[in-house]
Coordinates of C-alpha atoms in Angstrom, one line a residue:
Chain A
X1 CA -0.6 16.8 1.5
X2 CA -0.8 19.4 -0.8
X3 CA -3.0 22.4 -0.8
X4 CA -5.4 21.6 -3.5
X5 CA -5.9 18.4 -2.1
X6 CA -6.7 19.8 1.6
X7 CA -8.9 22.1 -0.4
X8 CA -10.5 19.3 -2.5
X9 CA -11.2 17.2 0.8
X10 CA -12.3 20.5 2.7
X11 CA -14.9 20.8 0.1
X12 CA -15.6 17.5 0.1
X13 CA -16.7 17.3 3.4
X14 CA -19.5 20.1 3.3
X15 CA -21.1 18.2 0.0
X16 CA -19.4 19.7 -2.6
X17 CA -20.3 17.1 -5.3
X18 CA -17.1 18.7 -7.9
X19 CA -15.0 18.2 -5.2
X20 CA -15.4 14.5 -5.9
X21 CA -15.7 14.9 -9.5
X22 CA -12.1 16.8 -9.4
X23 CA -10.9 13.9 -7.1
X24 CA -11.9 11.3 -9.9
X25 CA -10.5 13.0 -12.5
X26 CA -7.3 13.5 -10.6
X27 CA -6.8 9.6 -9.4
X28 CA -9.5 7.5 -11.6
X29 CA -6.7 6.1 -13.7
X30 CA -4.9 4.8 -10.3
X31 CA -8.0 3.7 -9.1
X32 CA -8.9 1.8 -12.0
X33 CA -5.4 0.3 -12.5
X34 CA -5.6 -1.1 -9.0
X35 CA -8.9 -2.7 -9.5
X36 CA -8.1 -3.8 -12.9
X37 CA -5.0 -5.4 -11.4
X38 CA -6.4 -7.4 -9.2
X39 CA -10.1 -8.5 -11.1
X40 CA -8.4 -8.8 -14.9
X41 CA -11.6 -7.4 -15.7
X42 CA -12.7 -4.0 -17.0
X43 CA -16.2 -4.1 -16.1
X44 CA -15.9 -5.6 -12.5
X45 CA -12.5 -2.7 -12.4
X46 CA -15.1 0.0 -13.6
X47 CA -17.8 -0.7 -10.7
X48 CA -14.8 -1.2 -7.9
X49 CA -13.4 2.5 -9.1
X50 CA -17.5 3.9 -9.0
X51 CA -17.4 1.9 -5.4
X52 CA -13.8 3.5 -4.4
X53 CA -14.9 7.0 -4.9
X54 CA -18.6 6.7 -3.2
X55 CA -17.0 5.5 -0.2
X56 CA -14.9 8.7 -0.1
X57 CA -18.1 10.4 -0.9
X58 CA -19.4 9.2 2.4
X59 CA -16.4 8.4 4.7
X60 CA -14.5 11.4 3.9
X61 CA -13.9 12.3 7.0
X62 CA -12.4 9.1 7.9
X63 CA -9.3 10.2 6.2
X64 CA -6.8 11.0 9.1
X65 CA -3.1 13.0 7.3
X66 CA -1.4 11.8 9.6
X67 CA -1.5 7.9 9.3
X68 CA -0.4 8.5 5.9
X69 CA -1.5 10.0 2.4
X70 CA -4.4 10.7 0.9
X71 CA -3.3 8.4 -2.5
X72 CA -2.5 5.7 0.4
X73 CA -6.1 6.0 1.8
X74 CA -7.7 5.5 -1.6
X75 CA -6.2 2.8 -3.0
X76 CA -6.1 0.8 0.3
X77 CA -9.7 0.9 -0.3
X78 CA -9.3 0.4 -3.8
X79 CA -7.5 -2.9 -3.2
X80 CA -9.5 -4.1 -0.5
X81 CA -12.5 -3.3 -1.9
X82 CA -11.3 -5.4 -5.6
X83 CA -10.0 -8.6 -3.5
X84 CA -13.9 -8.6 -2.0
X85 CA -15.1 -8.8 -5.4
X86 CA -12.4 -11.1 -6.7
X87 CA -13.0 -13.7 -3.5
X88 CA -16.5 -13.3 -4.5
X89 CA -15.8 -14.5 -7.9
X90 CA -12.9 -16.9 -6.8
X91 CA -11.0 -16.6 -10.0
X92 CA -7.8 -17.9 -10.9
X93 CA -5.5 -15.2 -10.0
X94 CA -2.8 -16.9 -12.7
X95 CA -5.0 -15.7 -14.8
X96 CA -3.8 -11.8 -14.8
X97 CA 0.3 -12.4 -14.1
X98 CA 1.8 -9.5 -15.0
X99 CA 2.8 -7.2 -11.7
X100 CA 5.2 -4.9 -12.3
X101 CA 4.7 -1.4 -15.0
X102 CA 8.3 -0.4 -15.7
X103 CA 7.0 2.6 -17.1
X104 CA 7.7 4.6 -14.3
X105 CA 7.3 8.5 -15.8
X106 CA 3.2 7.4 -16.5
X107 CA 3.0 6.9 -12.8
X108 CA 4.6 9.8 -12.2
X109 CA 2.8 11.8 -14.1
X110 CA -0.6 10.7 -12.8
X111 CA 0.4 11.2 -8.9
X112 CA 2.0 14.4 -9.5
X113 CA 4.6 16.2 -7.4
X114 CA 3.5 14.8 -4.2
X115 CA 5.1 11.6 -5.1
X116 CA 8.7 10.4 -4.6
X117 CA 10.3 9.3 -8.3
X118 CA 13.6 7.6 -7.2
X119 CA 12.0 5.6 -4.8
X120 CA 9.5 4.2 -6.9
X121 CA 12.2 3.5 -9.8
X122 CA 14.3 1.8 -6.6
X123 CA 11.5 -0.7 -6.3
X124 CA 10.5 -1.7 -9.7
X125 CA 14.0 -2.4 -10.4
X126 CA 14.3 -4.7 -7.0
X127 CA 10.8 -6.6 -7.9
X128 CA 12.4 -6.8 -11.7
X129 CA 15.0 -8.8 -10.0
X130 CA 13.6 -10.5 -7.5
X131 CA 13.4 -14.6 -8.1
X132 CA 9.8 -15.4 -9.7
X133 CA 8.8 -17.6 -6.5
X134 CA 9.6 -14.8 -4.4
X135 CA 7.8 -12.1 -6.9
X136 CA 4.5 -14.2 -7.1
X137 CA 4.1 -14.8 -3.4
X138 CA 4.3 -11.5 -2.6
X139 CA 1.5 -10.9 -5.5
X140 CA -0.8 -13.7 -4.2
X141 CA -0.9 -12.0 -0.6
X142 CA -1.0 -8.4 -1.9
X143 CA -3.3 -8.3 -4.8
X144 CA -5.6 -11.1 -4.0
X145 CA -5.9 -11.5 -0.5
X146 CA -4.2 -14.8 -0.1
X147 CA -2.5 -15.6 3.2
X148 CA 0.0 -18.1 3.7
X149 CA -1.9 -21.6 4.7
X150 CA -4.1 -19.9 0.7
X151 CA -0.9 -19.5 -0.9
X152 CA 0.7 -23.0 0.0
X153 CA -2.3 -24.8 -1.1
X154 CA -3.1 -23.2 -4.4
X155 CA 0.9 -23.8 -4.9
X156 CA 1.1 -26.9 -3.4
X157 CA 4.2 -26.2 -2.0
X158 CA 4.8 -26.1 2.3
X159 CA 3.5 -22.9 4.4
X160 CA 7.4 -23.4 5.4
X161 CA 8.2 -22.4 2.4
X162 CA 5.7 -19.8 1.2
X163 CA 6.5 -18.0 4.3
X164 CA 10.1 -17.9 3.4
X165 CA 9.7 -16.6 -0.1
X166 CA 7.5 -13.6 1.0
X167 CA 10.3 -12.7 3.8
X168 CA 13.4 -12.7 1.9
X169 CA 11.1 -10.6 -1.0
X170 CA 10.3 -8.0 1.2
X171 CA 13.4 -8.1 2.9
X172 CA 15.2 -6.9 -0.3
X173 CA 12.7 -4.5 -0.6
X174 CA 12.8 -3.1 2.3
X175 CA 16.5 -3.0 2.2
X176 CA 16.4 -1.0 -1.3
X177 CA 14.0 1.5 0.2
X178 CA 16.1 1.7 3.2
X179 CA 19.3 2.8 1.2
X180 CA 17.3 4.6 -0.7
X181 CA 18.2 8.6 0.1
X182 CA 14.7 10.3 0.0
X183 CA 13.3 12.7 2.0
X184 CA 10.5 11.3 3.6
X185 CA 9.3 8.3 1.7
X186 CA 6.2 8.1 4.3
X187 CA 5.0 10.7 2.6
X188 CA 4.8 8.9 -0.6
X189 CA 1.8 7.5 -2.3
Chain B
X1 CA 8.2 -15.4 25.2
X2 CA 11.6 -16.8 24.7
X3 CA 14.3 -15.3 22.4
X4 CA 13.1 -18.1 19.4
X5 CA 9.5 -17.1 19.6
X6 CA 10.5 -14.0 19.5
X7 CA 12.8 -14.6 16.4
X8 CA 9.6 -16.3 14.5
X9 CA 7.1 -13.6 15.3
X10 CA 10.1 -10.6 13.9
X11 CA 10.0 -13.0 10.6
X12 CA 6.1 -12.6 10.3
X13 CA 6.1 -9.0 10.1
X14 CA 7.0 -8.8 6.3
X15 CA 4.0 -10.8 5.5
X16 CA 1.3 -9.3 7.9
X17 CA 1.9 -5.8 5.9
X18 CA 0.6 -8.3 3.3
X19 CA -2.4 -9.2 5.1
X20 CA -0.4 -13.0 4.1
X21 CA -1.2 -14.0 8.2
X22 CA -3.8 -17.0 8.9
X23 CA -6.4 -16.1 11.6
X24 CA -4.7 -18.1 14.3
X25 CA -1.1 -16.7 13.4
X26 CA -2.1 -13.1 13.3
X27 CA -4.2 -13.0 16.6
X28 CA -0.9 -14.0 18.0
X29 CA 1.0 -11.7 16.4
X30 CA -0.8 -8.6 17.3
X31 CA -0.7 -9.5 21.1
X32 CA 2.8 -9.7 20.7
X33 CA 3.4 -6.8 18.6
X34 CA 1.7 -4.2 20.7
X35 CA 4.6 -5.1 23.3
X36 CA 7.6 -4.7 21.3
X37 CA 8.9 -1.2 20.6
X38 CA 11.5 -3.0 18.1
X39 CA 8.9 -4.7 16.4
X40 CA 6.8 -1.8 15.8
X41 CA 9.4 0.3 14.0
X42 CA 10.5 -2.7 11.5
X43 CA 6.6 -2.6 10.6
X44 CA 6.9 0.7 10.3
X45 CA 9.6 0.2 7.5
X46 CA 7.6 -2.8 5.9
X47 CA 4.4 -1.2 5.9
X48 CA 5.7 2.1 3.8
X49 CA 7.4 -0.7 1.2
X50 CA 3.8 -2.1 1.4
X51 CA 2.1 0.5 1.0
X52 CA 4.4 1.0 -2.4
X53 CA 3.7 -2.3 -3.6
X54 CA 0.9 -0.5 -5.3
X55 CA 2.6 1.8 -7.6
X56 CA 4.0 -1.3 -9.0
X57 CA 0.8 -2.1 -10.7
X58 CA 0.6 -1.1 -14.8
X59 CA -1.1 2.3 -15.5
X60 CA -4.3 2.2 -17.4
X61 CA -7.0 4.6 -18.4
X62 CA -9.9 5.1 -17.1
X63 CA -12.9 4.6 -19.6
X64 CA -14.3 8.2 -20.0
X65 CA -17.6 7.3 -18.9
X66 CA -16.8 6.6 -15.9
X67 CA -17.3 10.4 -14.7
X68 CA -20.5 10.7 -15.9
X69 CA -21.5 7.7 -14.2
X70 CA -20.4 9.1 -11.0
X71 CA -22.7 12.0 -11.2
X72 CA -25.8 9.4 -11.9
X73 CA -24.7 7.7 -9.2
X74 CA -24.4 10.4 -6.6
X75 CA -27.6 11.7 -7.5
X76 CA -29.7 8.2 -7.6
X77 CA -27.9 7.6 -3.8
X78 CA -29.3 10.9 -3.0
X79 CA -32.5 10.5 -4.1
X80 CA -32.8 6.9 -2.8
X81 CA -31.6 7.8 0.7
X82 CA -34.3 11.2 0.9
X83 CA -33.6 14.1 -0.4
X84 CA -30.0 14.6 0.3
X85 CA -29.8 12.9 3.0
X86 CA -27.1 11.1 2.5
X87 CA -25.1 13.8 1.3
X88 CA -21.9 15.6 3.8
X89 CA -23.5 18.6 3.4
X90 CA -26.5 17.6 5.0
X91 CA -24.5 15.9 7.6
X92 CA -22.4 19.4 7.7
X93 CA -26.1 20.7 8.5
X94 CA -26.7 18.1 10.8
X95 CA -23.7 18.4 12.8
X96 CA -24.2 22.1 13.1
X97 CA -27.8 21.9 14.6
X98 CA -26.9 19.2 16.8
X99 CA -23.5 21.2 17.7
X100 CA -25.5 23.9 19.7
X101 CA -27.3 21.3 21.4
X102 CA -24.5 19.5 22.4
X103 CA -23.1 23.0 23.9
X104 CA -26.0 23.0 26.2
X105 CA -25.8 19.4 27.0
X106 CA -21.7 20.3 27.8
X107 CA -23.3 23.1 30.4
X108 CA -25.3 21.0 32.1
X109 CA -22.5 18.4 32.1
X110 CA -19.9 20.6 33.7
X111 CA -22.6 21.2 36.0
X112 CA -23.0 18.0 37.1
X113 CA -19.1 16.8 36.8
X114 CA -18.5 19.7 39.1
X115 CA -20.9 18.1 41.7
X116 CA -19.9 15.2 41.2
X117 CA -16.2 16.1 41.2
X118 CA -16.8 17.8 44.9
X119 CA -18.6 14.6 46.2
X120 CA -16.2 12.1 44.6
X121 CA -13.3 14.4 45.7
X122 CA -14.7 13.7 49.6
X123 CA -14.7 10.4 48.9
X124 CA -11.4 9.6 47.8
X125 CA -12.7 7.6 45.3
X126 CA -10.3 4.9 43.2
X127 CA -11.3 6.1 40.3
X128 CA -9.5 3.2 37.4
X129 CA -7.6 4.6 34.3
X130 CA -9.6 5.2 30.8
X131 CA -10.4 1.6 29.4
X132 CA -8.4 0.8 26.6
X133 CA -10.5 1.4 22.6
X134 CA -11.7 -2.2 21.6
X135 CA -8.9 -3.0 19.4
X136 CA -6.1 -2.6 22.7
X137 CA -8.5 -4.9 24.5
X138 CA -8.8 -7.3 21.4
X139 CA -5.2 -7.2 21.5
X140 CA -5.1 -7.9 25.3
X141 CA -7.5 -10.9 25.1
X142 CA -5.3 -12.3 22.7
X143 CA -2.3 -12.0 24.8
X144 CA -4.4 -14.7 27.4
X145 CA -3.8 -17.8 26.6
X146 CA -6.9 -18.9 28.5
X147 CA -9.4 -16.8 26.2
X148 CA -12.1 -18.0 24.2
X149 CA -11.9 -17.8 20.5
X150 CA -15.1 -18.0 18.5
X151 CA -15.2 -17.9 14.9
X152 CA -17.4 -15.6 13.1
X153 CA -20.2 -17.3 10.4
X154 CA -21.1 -15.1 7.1
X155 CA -25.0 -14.5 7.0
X156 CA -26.2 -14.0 4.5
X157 CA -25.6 -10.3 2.8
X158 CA -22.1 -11.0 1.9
X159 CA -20.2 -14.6 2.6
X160 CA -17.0 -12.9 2.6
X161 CA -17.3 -11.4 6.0
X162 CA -14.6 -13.0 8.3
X163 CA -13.7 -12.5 11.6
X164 CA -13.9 -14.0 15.4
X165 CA -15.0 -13.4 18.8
X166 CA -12.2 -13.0 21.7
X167 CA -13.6 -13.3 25.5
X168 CA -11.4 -13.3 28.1
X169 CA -11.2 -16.0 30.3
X170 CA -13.9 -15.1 33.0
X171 CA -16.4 -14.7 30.5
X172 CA -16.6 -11.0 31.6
X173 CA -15.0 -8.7 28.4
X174 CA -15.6 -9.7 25.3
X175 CA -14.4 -7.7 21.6
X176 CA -15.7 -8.4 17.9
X177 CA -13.0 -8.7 15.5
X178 CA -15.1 -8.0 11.9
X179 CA -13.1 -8.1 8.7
X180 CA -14.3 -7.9 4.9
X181 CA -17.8 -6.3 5.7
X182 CA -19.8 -5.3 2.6
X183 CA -19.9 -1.8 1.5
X184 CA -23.1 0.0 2.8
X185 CA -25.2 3.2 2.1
X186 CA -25.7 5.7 4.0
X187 CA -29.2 5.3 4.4
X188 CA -27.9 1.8 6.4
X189 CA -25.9 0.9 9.6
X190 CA -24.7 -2.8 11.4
X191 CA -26.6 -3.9 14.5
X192 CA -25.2 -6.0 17.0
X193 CA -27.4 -8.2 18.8
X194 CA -26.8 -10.7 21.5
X195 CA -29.3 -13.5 21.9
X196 CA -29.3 -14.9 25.7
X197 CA -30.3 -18.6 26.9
X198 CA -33.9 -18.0 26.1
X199 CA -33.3 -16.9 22.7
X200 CA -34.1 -13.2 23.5
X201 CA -32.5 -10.7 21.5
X202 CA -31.0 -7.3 22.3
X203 CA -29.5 -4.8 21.1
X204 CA -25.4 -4.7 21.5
X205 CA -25.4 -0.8 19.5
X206 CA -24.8 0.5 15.9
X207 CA -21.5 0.6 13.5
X208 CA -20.4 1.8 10.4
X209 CA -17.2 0.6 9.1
X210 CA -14.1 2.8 8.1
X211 CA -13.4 1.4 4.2
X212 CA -9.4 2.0 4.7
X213 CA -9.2 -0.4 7.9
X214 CA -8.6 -3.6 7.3
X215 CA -10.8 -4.6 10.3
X216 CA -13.1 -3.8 12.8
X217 CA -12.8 -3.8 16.6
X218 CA -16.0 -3.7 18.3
X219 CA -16.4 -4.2 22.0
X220 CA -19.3 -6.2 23.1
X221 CA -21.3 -5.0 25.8
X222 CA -22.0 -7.9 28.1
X223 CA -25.3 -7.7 31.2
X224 CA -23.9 -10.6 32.2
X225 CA -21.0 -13.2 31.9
X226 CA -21.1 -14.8 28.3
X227 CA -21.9 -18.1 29.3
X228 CA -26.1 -16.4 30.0
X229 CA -25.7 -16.2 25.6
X230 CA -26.0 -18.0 23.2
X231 CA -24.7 -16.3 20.4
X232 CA -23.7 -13.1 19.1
X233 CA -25.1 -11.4 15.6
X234 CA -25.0 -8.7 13.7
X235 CA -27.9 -7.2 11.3
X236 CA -28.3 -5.0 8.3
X237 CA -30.8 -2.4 9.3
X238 CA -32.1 1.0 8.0
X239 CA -30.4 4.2 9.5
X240 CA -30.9 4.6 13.3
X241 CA -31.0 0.8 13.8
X242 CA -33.8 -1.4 14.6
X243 CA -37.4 0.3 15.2
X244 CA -37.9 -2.8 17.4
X245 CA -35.2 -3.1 20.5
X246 CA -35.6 -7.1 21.0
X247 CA -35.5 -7.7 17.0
X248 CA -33.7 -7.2 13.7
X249 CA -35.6 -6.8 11.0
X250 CA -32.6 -6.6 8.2
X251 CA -30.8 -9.4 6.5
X252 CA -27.9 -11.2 9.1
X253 CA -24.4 -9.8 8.0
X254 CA -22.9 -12.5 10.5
X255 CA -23.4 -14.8 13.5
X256 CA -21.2 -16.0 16.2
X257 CA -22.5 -19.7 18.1
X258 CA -21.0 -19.5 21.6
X259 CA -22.9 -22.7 22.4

């Protein structure tokens, strides 16, 4: 964690009310992305962000370093916070397909040095390849909260078989971020 | 567990960093998981790939106004919950006050430990190990193949609230597992209650939920064996809980039927 960000969360924690503000101007766009990803829908994306950064308003102190970063933290609760709204809303999650930004520098840029490049370019270029079946499994358990018995039904295809697909996908993306020589990719996002 | 169960649980561990395991399938793994040194390291390595999963998504911008409409937003929560209430620098206050009470509260405790300590010490008193947090009992339960599983019902605050009831099998321990809970102000908290034979209600304590875990583990505090209840709920109430101990007077987040 850096120091401006252990200073940010510092202040944070004895009310500072710019702390927050520098916060959202720091990570709204990830936020937002994340929300948007999952609800395909900017004002349902805008309120989930507004929610995000309220409950680190409140729950900053929940935030413990060492289980993992402070980018980690936010858009866990980013995501799980989106798939609440999106179950609420039970939309088709077909509807918003696209999963993967190739446009790696743009992420880089908005996370800053904290953040591992290589890595990140490792696994776009693994999902890129992964088979389609094995791509949109993983999407429907990730981004919209599906589990397997959800998945299988909404593709009609055997739990067998959705259970498969998301093993051998993460397999080969765990193997890519296994050979992957970085320092120490738990610090990442 | 033989070598095979073993083999199908290692190929769930990709998808549970997914949150992709049903109810029944995840309870199972868990138990199983908090055994297996092995196991934990390989989630270890799928949960960082997770955890990266999110990077993936396509960058967008922000609307501008979004900034501004934190600010409102900060100050209508602070206004709504009484004058700053709500805010951490009035829980930094807070904790400050109650700090130095708490450090003569800790005299009088060491006081009395010491006492105690001397008496116990004559004794030779058995004293057990710490209990384990309610999420290594959850776990625990699960491992039993003889414990009751009870499935949590939404209320009606949010129908997304998920989650089940593990007791073990003499009725004795039971834990709260409570997943997708809505978000709540500060000005709120969750109330357990557990409602006996004769539909009396009291009051199981008071939770807040941490937004980056996936679930909550709360241990109920059973008088007696769970067969004397009936059921198990949980309220929306107003900061400090209930003014009344044998009532809610909030919405119900969730109930649990034991009958």
């Amino acid at each position: 964690m850096t120091s401006d960000l252990s200073s940010l969360l510092a202040q944070l924690s004895s009310g500072d009310e710019e702390a927050l503000i520098a916060l959202h101007r720091q990570y709204a766009n990830l936020v937002y992305s994340v929300a948007f990803r999952v609800l395909n829908d900017q004002m349902a994306a805008e309120e989930v962000t507004q929610d995000t950064f309220m409950r680190v308003w409140y729950k900053a102190e929940s935030y413990d370093p060492a289980k993992g970063s402070f980018v980690t933290w936010l858009l866990t609760i980013t995501r799980r916070l989106a798939i609440d709204v999106y179950r609420k809303q039970q939309r088709d999650p077909m509807q918003n397909p696209v999963f993967i930004d190739g446009d790696v520098e743009r992420w880089e840029n908005a996370l800053g040095h904290e953040q591992n490049t290589d890595l990140r370019r490792t696994l776009v270029g693994v999902m890129v390849e992964l088979p389609d079946e094995q791509r949109q499994v993983i999407e429907l358990a990730y981004f919209h909260g599906m589990s397997h018995s959800q998945i299988a039904e909404y593709l009609d295809q055997p739990v067998g078989t959705v259970k498969t697909r998301i093993r051998l996908g993460m397999q080969k993306l765990r193997d890519a971020w296994l050979t992957e020589p970085v320092g120490n990719p738990k610090q990442d996002v | 567990m033989v070598a095979k169960k073993r083999e199908e649980l290692l190929n769930l561990i990709p998808a549970y960093t997914l949150g992709a395991l049903d109810d029944d399938e995840r309870i199972e793994f868990e138990a199983w998981l908090h055994n297996d040194q092995n196991a934990q390291s390989l989630l270890a390595d799928y949960q960082a790939v997770a955890d990266h999963l999110v990077a993936l998504v396509p960058l967008r911008d922000a609307p501008h106004h979004l900034q501004a409409d934190l600010r409102q937003r900060m100050a209508a929560d602070s206004s709504r919950a009484g004058f700053a209430e709500s805010a951490p620098a009035s829980r930094a206050i807070r904790k400050s006050s109650a700090r130095r009470f708490w450090w003569v509260l800790a005299a009088a405790a060491v006081l009395v430990i010491a006492i105690v300590g001397v008496v116990l010490t004559q004794m030779e008193s058995d004293t057990p190990d710490s209990e384990p947090n309610a999420e290594q009992l959850y776990t625990q339960l699960a491992a039993q193949p003889d414990a009751g599983l009870y499935e949590i019902v939404p209320g009606e605050v949010d129908d997304a609230v998920s989650g089940n009831l593990l007791v073990s099998p003499d009725g004795t321990l039971a834990v709260l597992r409570i997943a997708d809970l809505p978000a709540i102000t500060s000005d709120q908290t969750f109330q357990m209650w557990l409602i006996d034979e004769a539909g009396t209600r009291s009051s199981g304590g008071l939770f807040h939920t941490d937004p980056a875990q996936e679930a909550l583990y709360i241990a109920v505090p059973l008088a007696r064996s769970i067969t004397a209840y009936q059921g198990v709920g949980v309220s929306l109430e107003p900061a400090g809980g209930s003014p009344y101990a044998d009532r809610p007077t909030g919405p119900r987040v969730l109930s649990v039927p034991l009958g």
